[in-house]
């Protein structure tokens, strides 16, 4: 999840437009639905879940319109392939976290994952010679604040919340983050960065909200399933 998932996304975004990156990351819910279906005693996605996934993907596509490339923008096939590996790796790691035998303490298991993943990513970066590209003079107070925000809210809060939700909720519920995150980013840009909101943006956000409703409503209707009961019992144990 951290080395192949986040690491390959960071690498690929150097050559792939952000809109196309967001669209490809939106395939994570599809991977999770398919992989959850293919596992032993897996659960096939219902029609409502499939419809919700399709609507959410269309919403993300409408939000960023990656097919409208700007002049001079190139499409790097290798980077695009690595993005698909990243989404597959994130979905695989997420489902593994649902069914694997992990330490009873969620804080311990999350800390082990972030520390080990961070160390491996650090070693890979050093082997690629990335330390030589660090420019201390280019580090500003704004960049330090951004890094602090990512550490506190992106990792300690956001990632830990994601891993906890995987333990207590159905994977289809949790996977909707790939649809919701771009909408949150766009609205934050409007609220904090002075970016404009268009009718297309609002329509895309509406489609994504509808898709999340379809997916969560379906799972709520299927609340008697054995997987969901097991997750709820696990949540009670953690609590």
PDB file of C-alpha atoms in Angstrom:
ATOM      1  CA  UNK A   1       0.000   0.000   0.000  1.00  0.00           C
ATOM      2  CA  UNK A   2       2.684   2.519   0.936  1.00  0.00           C
ATOM      3  CA  UNK A   3       5.667   1.524  -1.213  1.00  0.00           C
ATOM      4  CA  UNK A   4       3.919   0.357  -4.387  1.00  0.00           C
ATOM      5  CA  UNK A   5       0.635   2.222  -3.863  1.00  0.00           C
ATOM      6  CA  UNK A   6       1.699   5.698  -2.736  1.00  0.00           C
ATOM      7  CA  UNK A   7       5.280   5.399  -3.990  1.00  0.00           C
ATOM      8  CA  UNK A   8       4.408   4.590  -7.606  1.00  0.00           C
ATOM      9  CA  UNK A   9       1.744   7.322  -7.672  1.00  0.00           C
ATOM     10  CA  UNK A  10       4.344   9.900  -6.555  1.00  0.00           C
ATOM     11  CA  UNK A  11       6.764   8.652  -9.208  1.00  0.00           C
ATOM     12  CA  UNK A  12       4.207   8.530 -12.025  1.00  0.00           C
ATOM     13  CA  UNK A  13       2.806  12.008 -11.317  1.00  0.00           C
ATOM     14  CA  UNK A  14       6.094  13.492 -12.528  1.00  0.00           C
ATOM     15  CA  UNK A  15       5.093  12.512 -16.085  1.00  0.00           C
ATOM     16  CA  UNK A  16       1.304  12.044 -15.935  1.00  0.00           C
ATOM     17  CA  UNK A  17      -1.197  14.941 -15.653  1.00  0.00           C
ATOM     18  CA  UNK A  18      -2.953  15.162 -12.285  1.00  0.00           C
ATOM     19  CA  UNK A  19      -6.392  14.767 -13.879  1.00  0.00           C
ATOM     20  CA  UNK A  20      -5.450  11.459 -15.484  1.00  0.00           C
ATOM     21  CA  UNK A  21      -3.823  10.360 -12.221  1.00  0.00           C
ATOM     22  CA  UNK A  22      -7.030  11.031 -10.270  1.00  0.00           C
ATOM     23  CA  UNK A  23      -9.052   9.137 -12.882  1.00  0.00           C
ATOM     24  CA  UNK A  24      -6.799   6.083 -12.716  1.00  0.00           C
ATOM     25  CA  UNK A  25      -6.772   6.116  -8.909  1.00  0.00           C
ATOM     26  CA  UNK A  26     -10.571   6.019  -9.124  1.00  0.00           C
ATOM     27  CA  UNK A  27     -10.207   2.418 -10.360  1.00  0.00           C
ATOM     28  CA  UNK A  28      -9.311   1.317  -6.804  1.00  0.00           C
ATOM     29  CA  UNK A  29     -12.970   0.547  -5.914  1.00  0.00           C
ATOM     30  CA  UNK A  30     -13.248  -1.624  -9.040  1.00  0.00           C
ATOM     31  CA  UNK A  31     -10.132  -3.586  -8.079  1.00  0.00           C
ATOM     32  CA  UNK A  32     -11.406  -4.043  -4.529  1.00  0.00           C
ATOM     33  CA  UNK A  33     -14.803  -5.268  -5.734  1.00  0.00           C
ATOM     34  CA  UNK A  34     -13.262  -7.733  -8.196  1.00  0.00           C
ATOM     35  CA  UNK A  35     -10.581  -9.016  -5.808  1.00  0.00           C
ATOM     36  CA  UNK A  36     -13.101  -9.398  -2.979  1.00  0.00           C
ATOM     37  CA  UNK A  37     -15.241 -11.440  -5.373  1.00  0.00           C
ATOM     38  CA  UNK A  38     -12.323 -13.638  -6.514  1.00  0.00           C
ATOM     39  CA  UNK A  39     -11.050 -14.567  -3.066  1.00  0.00           C
ATOM     40  CA  UNK A  40     -12.133 -17.875  -1.484  1.00  0.00           C
ATOM     41  CA  UNK A  41     -15.727 -17.528  -0.245  1.00  0.00           C
ATOM     42  CA  UNK A  42     -15.742 -14.070  -1.728  1.00  0.00           C
ATOM     43  CA  UNK A  43     -18.803 -11.887  -2.193  1.00  0.00           C
ATOM     44  CA  UNK A  44     -19.928 -10.944  -5.687  1.00  0.00           C
ATOM     45  CA  UNK A  45     -20.784  -7.242  -6.061  1.00  0.00           C
ATOM     46  CA  UNK A  46     -24.488  -6.618  -6.427  1.00  0.00           C
ATOM     47  CA  UNK A  47     -26.055  -4.639  -9.234  1.00  0.00           C
ATOM     48  CA  UNK A  48     -26.344  -1.564  -7.022  1.00  0.00           C
ATOM     49  CA  UNK A  49     -22.647  -1.668  -6.148  1.00  0.00           C
ATOM     50  CA  UNK A  50     -21.638  -2.036  -9.811  1.00  0.00           C
ATOM     51  CA  UNK A  51     -23.929   0.851 -10.759  1.00  0.00           C
ATOM     52  CA  UNK A  52     -22.486   2.974  -7.959  1.00  0.00           C
ATOM     53  CA  UNK A  53     -18.923   2.220  -9.096  1.00  0.00           C
ATOM     54  CA  UNK A  54     -19.713   3.184 -12.681  1.00  0.00           C
ATOM     55  CA  UNK A  55     -21.447   6.418 -11.651  1.00  0.00           C
ATOM     56  CA  UNK A  56     -18.538   7.354  -9.378  1.00  0.00           C
ATOM     57  CA  UNK A  57     -15.976   6.715 -12.106  1.00  0.00           C
ATOM     58  CA  UNK A  58     -17.963   8.839 -14.557  1.00  0.00           C
ATOM     59  CA  UNK A  59     -18.140  11.583 -11.923  1.00  0.00           C
ATOM     60  CA  UNK A  60     -14.361  11.632 -11.476  1.00  0.00           C
ATOM     61  CA  UNK A  61     -13.893  11.651 -15.264  1.00  0.00           C
ATOM     62  CA  UNK A  62     -16.291  14.582 -15.596  1.00  0.00           C
ATOM     63  CA  UNK A  63     -14.537  16.401 -12.765  1.00  0.00           C
ATOM     64  CA  UNK A  64     -11.078  16.374 -14.347  1.00  0.00           C
ATOM     65  CA  UNK A  65     -11.711  15.648 -18.065  1.00  0.00           C
ATOM     66  CA  UNK A  66      -8.238  14.137 -18.593  1.00  0.00           C
ATOM     67  CA  UNK A  67      -8.932  13.751 -22.310  1.00  0.00           C
ATOM     68  CA  UNK A  68      -8.600  17.540 -22.629  1.00  0.00           C
ATOM     69  CA  UNK A  69      -4.825  17.665 -22.500  1.00  0.00           C
ATOM     70  CA  UNK A  70      -3.110  21.026 -22.614  1.00  0.00           C
ATOM     71  CA  UNK A  71      -0.610  21.985 -25.289  1.00  0.00           C
ATOM     72  CA  UNK A  72       2.748  20.316 -24.810  1.00  0.00           C
ATOM     73  CA  UNK A  73       1.398  17.641 -22.441  1.00  0.00           C
ATOM     74  CA  UNK A  74       2.671  14.138 -23.170  1.00  0.00           C
ATOM     75  CA  UNK A  75       1.328  10.738 -22.216  1.00  0.00           C
ATOM     76  CA  UNK A  76       3.962   8.426 -20.748  1.00  0.00           C
ATOM     77  CA  UNK A  77       2.845   4.807 -21.202  1.00  0.00           C
ATOM     78  CA  UNK A  78       5.216   3.404 -18.557  1.00  0.00           C
ATOM     79  CA  UNK A  79       4.004   5.879 -15.941  1.00  0.00           C
ATOM     80  CA  UNK A  80       0.393   5.032 -16.760  1.00  0.00           C
ATOM     81  CA  UNK A  81       1.180   1.324 -16.365  1.00  0.00           C
ATOM     82  CA  UNK A  82       2.821   1.998 -13.012  1.00  0.00           C
ATOM     83  CA  UNK A  83      -0.308   3.858 -11.907  1.00  0.00           C
ATOM     84  CA  UNK A  84      -2.347   0.729 -12.612  1.00  0.00           C
ATOM     85  CA  UNK A  85       0.153  -1.318 -10.586  1.00  0.00           C
ATOM     86  CA  UNK A  86      -0.215   1.231  -7.788  1.00  0.00           C
ATOM     87  CA  UNK A  87      -4.020   1.001  -7.726  1.00  0.00           C
ATOM     88  CA  UNK A  88      -3.897  -2.802  -7.837  1.00  0.00           C
ATOM     89  CA  UNK A  89      -1.347  -2.854  -5.000  1.00  0.00           C
ATOM     90  CA  UNK A  90      -3.433  -0.499  -2.852  1.00  0.00           C
ATOM     91  CA  UNK A  91      -6.568  -2.609  -3.351  1.00  0.00           C
ATOM     92  CA  UNK A  92      -4.683  -5.849  -2.651  1.00  0.00           C
ATOM     93  CA  UNK A  93      -3.114  -4.466   0.520  1.00  0.00           C
ATOM     94  CA  UNK A  94      -6.462  -3.115   1.704  1.00  0.00           C
ATOM     95  CA  UNK A  95      -8.200  -6.480   1.298  1.00  0.00           C
ATOM     96  CA  UNK A  96      -5.263  -8.256   2.921  1.00  0.00           C
ATOM     97  CA  UNK A  97      -5.626  -5.960   5.923  1.00  0.00           C
ATOM     98  CA  UNK A  98      -9.298  -6.969   6.171  1.00  0.00           C
ATOM     99  CA  UNK A  99      -8.668 -10.712   6.341  1.00  0.00           C
ATOM    100  CA  UNK A 100      -5.104 -11.037   7.690  1.00  0.00           C
ATOM    101  CA  UNK A 101      -4.321 -11.870  11.296  1.00  0.00           C
ATOM    102  CA  UNK A 102      -3.016  -8.570  12.640  1.00  0.00           C
ATOM    103  CA  UNK A 103      -2.025  -7.403  16.143  1.00  0.00           C
ATOM    104  CA  UNK A 104      -5.040  -6.826  18.354  1.00  0.00           C
ATOM    105  CA  UNK A 105      -3.981  -3.217  18.823  1.00  0.00           C
ATOM    106  CA  UNK A 106      -4.867  -1.216  15.694  1.00  0.00           C
ATOM    107  CA  UNK A 107      -2.387   1.509  16.656  1.00  0.00           C
ATOM    108  CA  UNK A 108       0.413  -1.081  16.814  1.00  0.00           C
ATOM    109  CA  UNK A 109      -0.402  -2.642  13.443  1.00  0.00           C
ATOM    110  CA  UNK A 110      -0.755   0.755  11.743  1.00  0.00           C
ATOM    111  CA  UNK A 111       2.501   1.979  13.272  1.00  0.00           C
ATOM    112  CA  UNK A 112       4.316  -1.163  12.091  1.00  0.00           C
ATOM    113  CA  UNK A 113       2.979  -0.670   8.575  1.00  0.00           C
ATOM    114  CA  UNK A 114       3.854   3.018   8.327  1.00  0.00           C
ATOM    115  CA  UNK A 115       7.327   2.564   9.828  1.00  0.00           C
ATOM    116  CA  UNK A 116       8.242  -0.422   7.655  1.00  0.00           C
ATOM    117  CA  UNK A 117       6.702   1.096   4.524  1.00  0.00           C
ATOM    118  CA  UNK A 118       8.422   4.411   5.157  1.00  0.00           C
ATOM    119  CA  UNK A 119      11.815   2.774   5.697  1.00  0.00           C
ATOM    120  CA  UNK A 120      11.514   0.693   2.523  1.00  0.00           C
ATOM    121  CA  UNK A 121      10.483   3.771   0.524  1.00  0.00           C
ATOM    122  CA  UNK A 122      13.452   5.674   2.011  1.00  0.00           C
ATOM    123  CA  UNK A 123      15.872   2.924   0.945  1.00  0.00           C
ATOM    124  CA  UNK A 124      14.385   2.785  -2.563  1.00  0.00           C
ATOM    125  CA  UNK A 125      14.682   6.555  -2.872  1.00  0.00           C
ATOM    126  CA  UNK A 126      18.299   6.480  -1.734  1.00  0.00           C
ATOM    127  CA  UNK A 127      19.133   3.713  -4.217  1.00  0.00           C
ATOM    128  CA  UNK A 128      17.607   5.847  -6.978  1.00  0.00           C
ATOM    129  CA  UNK A 129      19.851   8.746  -5.973  1.00  0.00           C
ATOM    130  CA  UNK A 130      16.998  11.015  -4.917  1.00  0.00           C
ATOM    131  CA  UNK A 131      18.915  12.418  -1.940  1.00  0.00           C
ATOM    132  CA  UNK A 132      21.156  14.274  -4.365  1.00  0.00           C
ATOM    133  CA  UNK A 133      18.141  16.215  -5.658  1.00  0.00           C
ATOM    134  CA  UNK A 134      17.186  17.690  -2.278  1.00  0.00           C
ATOM    135  CA  UNK A 135      17.685  21.467  -2.288  1.00  0.00           C
ATOM    136  CA  UNK A 136      17.657  22.771   1.270  1.00  0.00           C
ATOM    137  CA  UNK A 137      17.534  26.370   0.032  1.00  0.00           C
ATOM    138  CA  UNK A 138      14.236  25.630  -1.748  1.00  0.00           C
ATOM    139  CA  UNK A 139      12.517  24.566   1.488  1.00  0.00           C
ATOM    140  CA  UNK A 140      10.149  27.311   2.622  1.00  0.00           C
ATOM    141  CA  UNK A 141       7.889  27.789   5.603  1.00  0.00           C
ATOM    142  CA  UNK A 142       4.921  27.038   3.350  1.00  0.00           C
ATOM    143  CA  UNK A 143       6.395  23.726   2.210  1.00  0.00           C
ATOM    144  CA  UNK A 144       7.193  22.768   5.809  1.00  0.00           C
ATOM    145  CA  UNK A 145       3.601  23.529   6.810  1.00  0.00           C
ATOM    146  CA  UNK A 146       2.352  21.406   3.907  1.00  0.00           C
ATOM    147  CA  UNK A 147       4.601  18.536   4.991  1.00  0.00           C
ATOM    148  CA  UNK A 148       3.407  18.851   8.590  1.00  0.00           C
ATOM    149  CA  UNK A 149      -0.208  18.799   7.427  1.00  0.00           C
ATOM    150  CA  UNK A 150       0.398  15.611   5.413  1.00  0.00           C
ATOM    151  CA  UNK A 151       2.112  13.944   8.373  1.00  0.00           C
ATOM    152  CA  UNK A 152      -0.586  14.855  10.880  1.00  0.00           C
ATOM    153  CA  UNK A 153      -3.772  14.642   8.829  1.00  0.00           C
ATOM    154  CA  UNK A 154      -2.731  12.578   5.817  1.00  0.00           C
ATOM    155  CA  UNK A 155      -0.918   9.848   7.761  1.00  0.00           C
ATOM    156  CA  UNK A 156      -1.652   9.915  11.498  1.00  0.00           C
ATOM    157  CA  UNK A 157      -5.344  10.784  11.065  1.00  0.00           C
ATOM    158  CA  UNK A 158      -6.352   9.916   7.501  1.00  0.00           C
ATOM    159  CA  UNK A 159      -4.445   6.678   6.949  1.00  0.00           C
ATOM    160  CA  UNK A 160      -5.154   5.390  10.453  1.00  0.00           C
ATOM    161  CA  UNK A 161      -8.846   6.129   9.984  1.00  0.00           C
ATOM    162  CA  UNK A 162      -8.773   4.261   6.666  1.00  0.00           C
ATOM    163  CA  UNK A 163      -7.129   1.189   8.205  1.00  0.00           C
ATOM    164  CA  UNK A 164      -9.567   1.210  11.128  1.00  0.00           C
ATOM    165  CA  UNK A 165     -12.542   1.451   8.769  1.00  0.00           C
ATOM    166  CA  UNK A 166     -11.249  -1.574   6.857  1.00  0.00           C
ATOM    167  CA  UNK A 167     -11.573  -3.543  10.079  1.00  0.00           C
ATOM    168  CA  UNK A 168     -15.148  -2.542  10.863  1.00  0.00           C
ATOM    169  CA  UNK A 169     -16.811  -1.773   7.497  1.00  0.00           C
ATOM    170  CA  UNK A 170     -17.324  -3.554   4.205  1.00  0.00           C
ATOM    171  CA  UNK A 171     -14.467  -2.896   1.705  1.00  0.00           C
ATOM    172  CA  UNK A 172     -16.909  -1.403  -0.827  1.00  0.00           C
ATOM    173  CA  UNK A 173     -17.789   1.314   1.678  1.00  0.00           C
ATOM    174  CA  UNK A 174     -14.193   2.203   2.414  1.00  0.00           C
ATOM    175  CA  UNK A 175     -13.107   2.158  -1.239  1.00  0.00           C
ATOM    176  CA  UNK A 176     -15.336   5.144  -2.007  1.00  0.00           C
ATOM    177  CA  UNK A 177     -12.516   7.378  -0.742  1.00  0.00           C
ATOM    178  CA  UNK A 178     -11.111   7.235  -4.290  1.00  0.00           C
ATOM    179  CA  UNK A 179     -14.257   9.005  -5.521  1.00  0.00           C
ATOM    180  CA  UNK A 180     -14.649  11.421  -2.616  1.00  0.00           C
ATOM    181  CA  UNK A 181     -11.046  12.662  -2.307  1.00  0.00           C
ATOM    182  CA  UNK A 182     -11.012  14.552  -5.645  1.00  0.00           C
ATOM    183  CA  UNK A 183     -14.267  16.315  -4.727  1.00  0.00           C
ATOM    184  CA  UNK A 184     -12.842  17.367  -1.359  1.00  0.00           C
ATOM    185  CA  UNK A 185      -9.692  18.656  -3.090  1.00  0.00           C
ATOM    186  CA  UNK A 186     -11.717  20.719  -5.568  1.00  0.00           C
ATOM    187  CA  UNK A 187     -13.886  22.281  -2.868  1.00  0.00           C
ATOM    188  CA  UNK A 188     -10.842  23.020  -0.693  1.00  0.00           C
ATOM    189  CA  UNK A 189      -9.287  24.749  -3.690  1.00  0.00           C
ATOM    190  CA  UNK A 190     -12.434  26.842  -3.987  1.00  0.00           C
ATOM    191  CA  UNK A 191     -12.651  27.630  -0.246  1.00  0.00           C
ATOM    192  CA  UNK A 192      -8.950  28.217   0.452  1.00  0.00           C
ATOM    193  CA  UNK A 193      -7.246  28.750  -2.873  1.00  0.00           C
ATOM    194  CA  UNK A 194      -9.653  31.069  -4.624  1.00  0.00           C
ATOM    195  CA  UNK A 195     -10.348  28.572  -7.417  1.00  0.00           C
ATOM    196  CA  UNK A 196     -13.644  28.794  -9.273  1.00  0.00           C
ATOM    197  CA  UNK A 197     -16.515  26.309  -9.136  1.00  0.00           C
ATOM    198  CA  UNK A 198     -18.228  25.541 -12.426  1.00  0.00           C
ATOM    199  CA  UNK A 199     -21.494  23.838 -13.255  1.00  0.00           C
ATOM    200  CA  UNK A 200     -19.506  20.850 -14.519  1.00  0.00           C
ATOM    201  CA  UNK A 201     -17.741  20.573 -11.166  1.00  0.00           C
ATOM    202  CA  UNK A 202     -21.012  20.626  -9.244  1.00  0.00           C
ATOM    203  CA  UNK A 203     -22.518  18.033 -11.603  1.00  0.00           C
ATOM    204  CA  UNK A 204     -19.499  15.754 -11.150  1.00  0.00           C
ATOM    205  CA  UNK A 205     -19.692  16.145  -7.363  1.00  0.00           C
ATOM    206  CA  UNK A 206     -23.392  15.248  -7.471  1.00  0.00           C
ATOM    207  CA  UNK A 207     -22.678  12.086  -9.462  1.00  0.00           C
ATOM    208  CA  UNK A 208     -20.004  11.041  -6.972  1.00  0.00           C
ATOM    209  CA  UNK A 209     -22.346  11.613  -4.016  1.00  0.00           C
ATOM    210  CA  UNK A 210     -25.007   9.520  -5.784  1.00  0.00           C
ATOM    211  CA  UNK A 211     -22.489   6.737  -6.407  1.00  0.00           C
ATOM    212  CA  UNK A 212     -21.465   6.645  -2.747  1.00  0.00           C
ATOM    213  CA  UNK A 213     -25.146   6.492  -1.793  1.00  0.00           C
ATOM    214  CA  UNK A 214     -25.718   3.505  -4.093  1.00  0.00           C
ATOM    215  CA  UNK A 215     -22.722   1.612  -2.711  1.00  0.00           C
ATOM    216  CA  UNK A 216     -23.389   2.282   0.979  1.00  0.00           C
ATOM    217  CA  UNK A 217     -27.157   1.817   0.677  1.00  0.00           C
ATOM    218  CA  UNK A 218     -26.635  -1.570  -0.918  1.00  0.00           C
ATOM    219  CA  UNK A 219     -24.249  -2.703   1.788  1.00  0.00           C
ATOM    220  CA  UNK A 220     -26.606  -1.480   4.476  1.00  0.00           C
ATOM    221  CA  UNK A 221     -29.329  -3.626   2.924  1.00  0.00           C
ATOM    222  CA  UNK A 222     -26.918  -6.585   3.002  1.00  0.00           C
ATOM    223  CA  UNK A 223     -26.050  -6.071   6.658  1.00  0.00           C
ATOM    224  CA  UNK A 224     -26.858  -9.713   7.465  1.00  0.00           C
ATOM    225  CA  UNK A 225     -23.883 -11.005   5.433  1.00  0.00           C
ATOM    226  CA  UNK A 226     -21.280 -13.006   7.303  1.00  0.00           C
ATOM    227  CA  UNK A 227     -18.415 -10.689   6.335  1.00  0.00           C
ATOM    228  CA  UNK A 228     -20.194  -7.625   7.652  1.00  0.00           C
ATOM    229  CA  UNK A 229     -21.135  -9.390  10.883  1.00  0.00           C
ATOM    230  CA  UNK A 230     -17.521 -10.479  11.298  1.00  0.00           C
ATOM    231  CA  UNK A 231     -16.288  -6.922  10.759  1.00  0.00           C
ATOM    232  CA  UNK A 232     -18.779  -5.552  13.264  1.00  0.00           C
ATOM    233  CA  UNK A 233     -17.698  -8.120  15.865  1.00  0.00           C
ATOM    234  CA  UNK A 234     -14.087  -7.160  15.177  1.00  0.00           C
ATOM    235  CA  UNK A 235     -15.018  -3.512  15.665  1.00  0.00           C
ATOM    236  CA  UNK A 236     -16.631  -4.319  18.979  1.00  0.00           C
ATOM    237  CA  UNK A 237     -13.472  -6.146  20.066  1.00  0.00           C
ATOM    238  CA  UNK A 238     -11.284  -3.186  19.058  1.00  0.00           C
ATOM    239  CA  UNK A 239     -13.570  -0.770  20.900  1.00  0.00           C
TER     240      UNK A 239
END
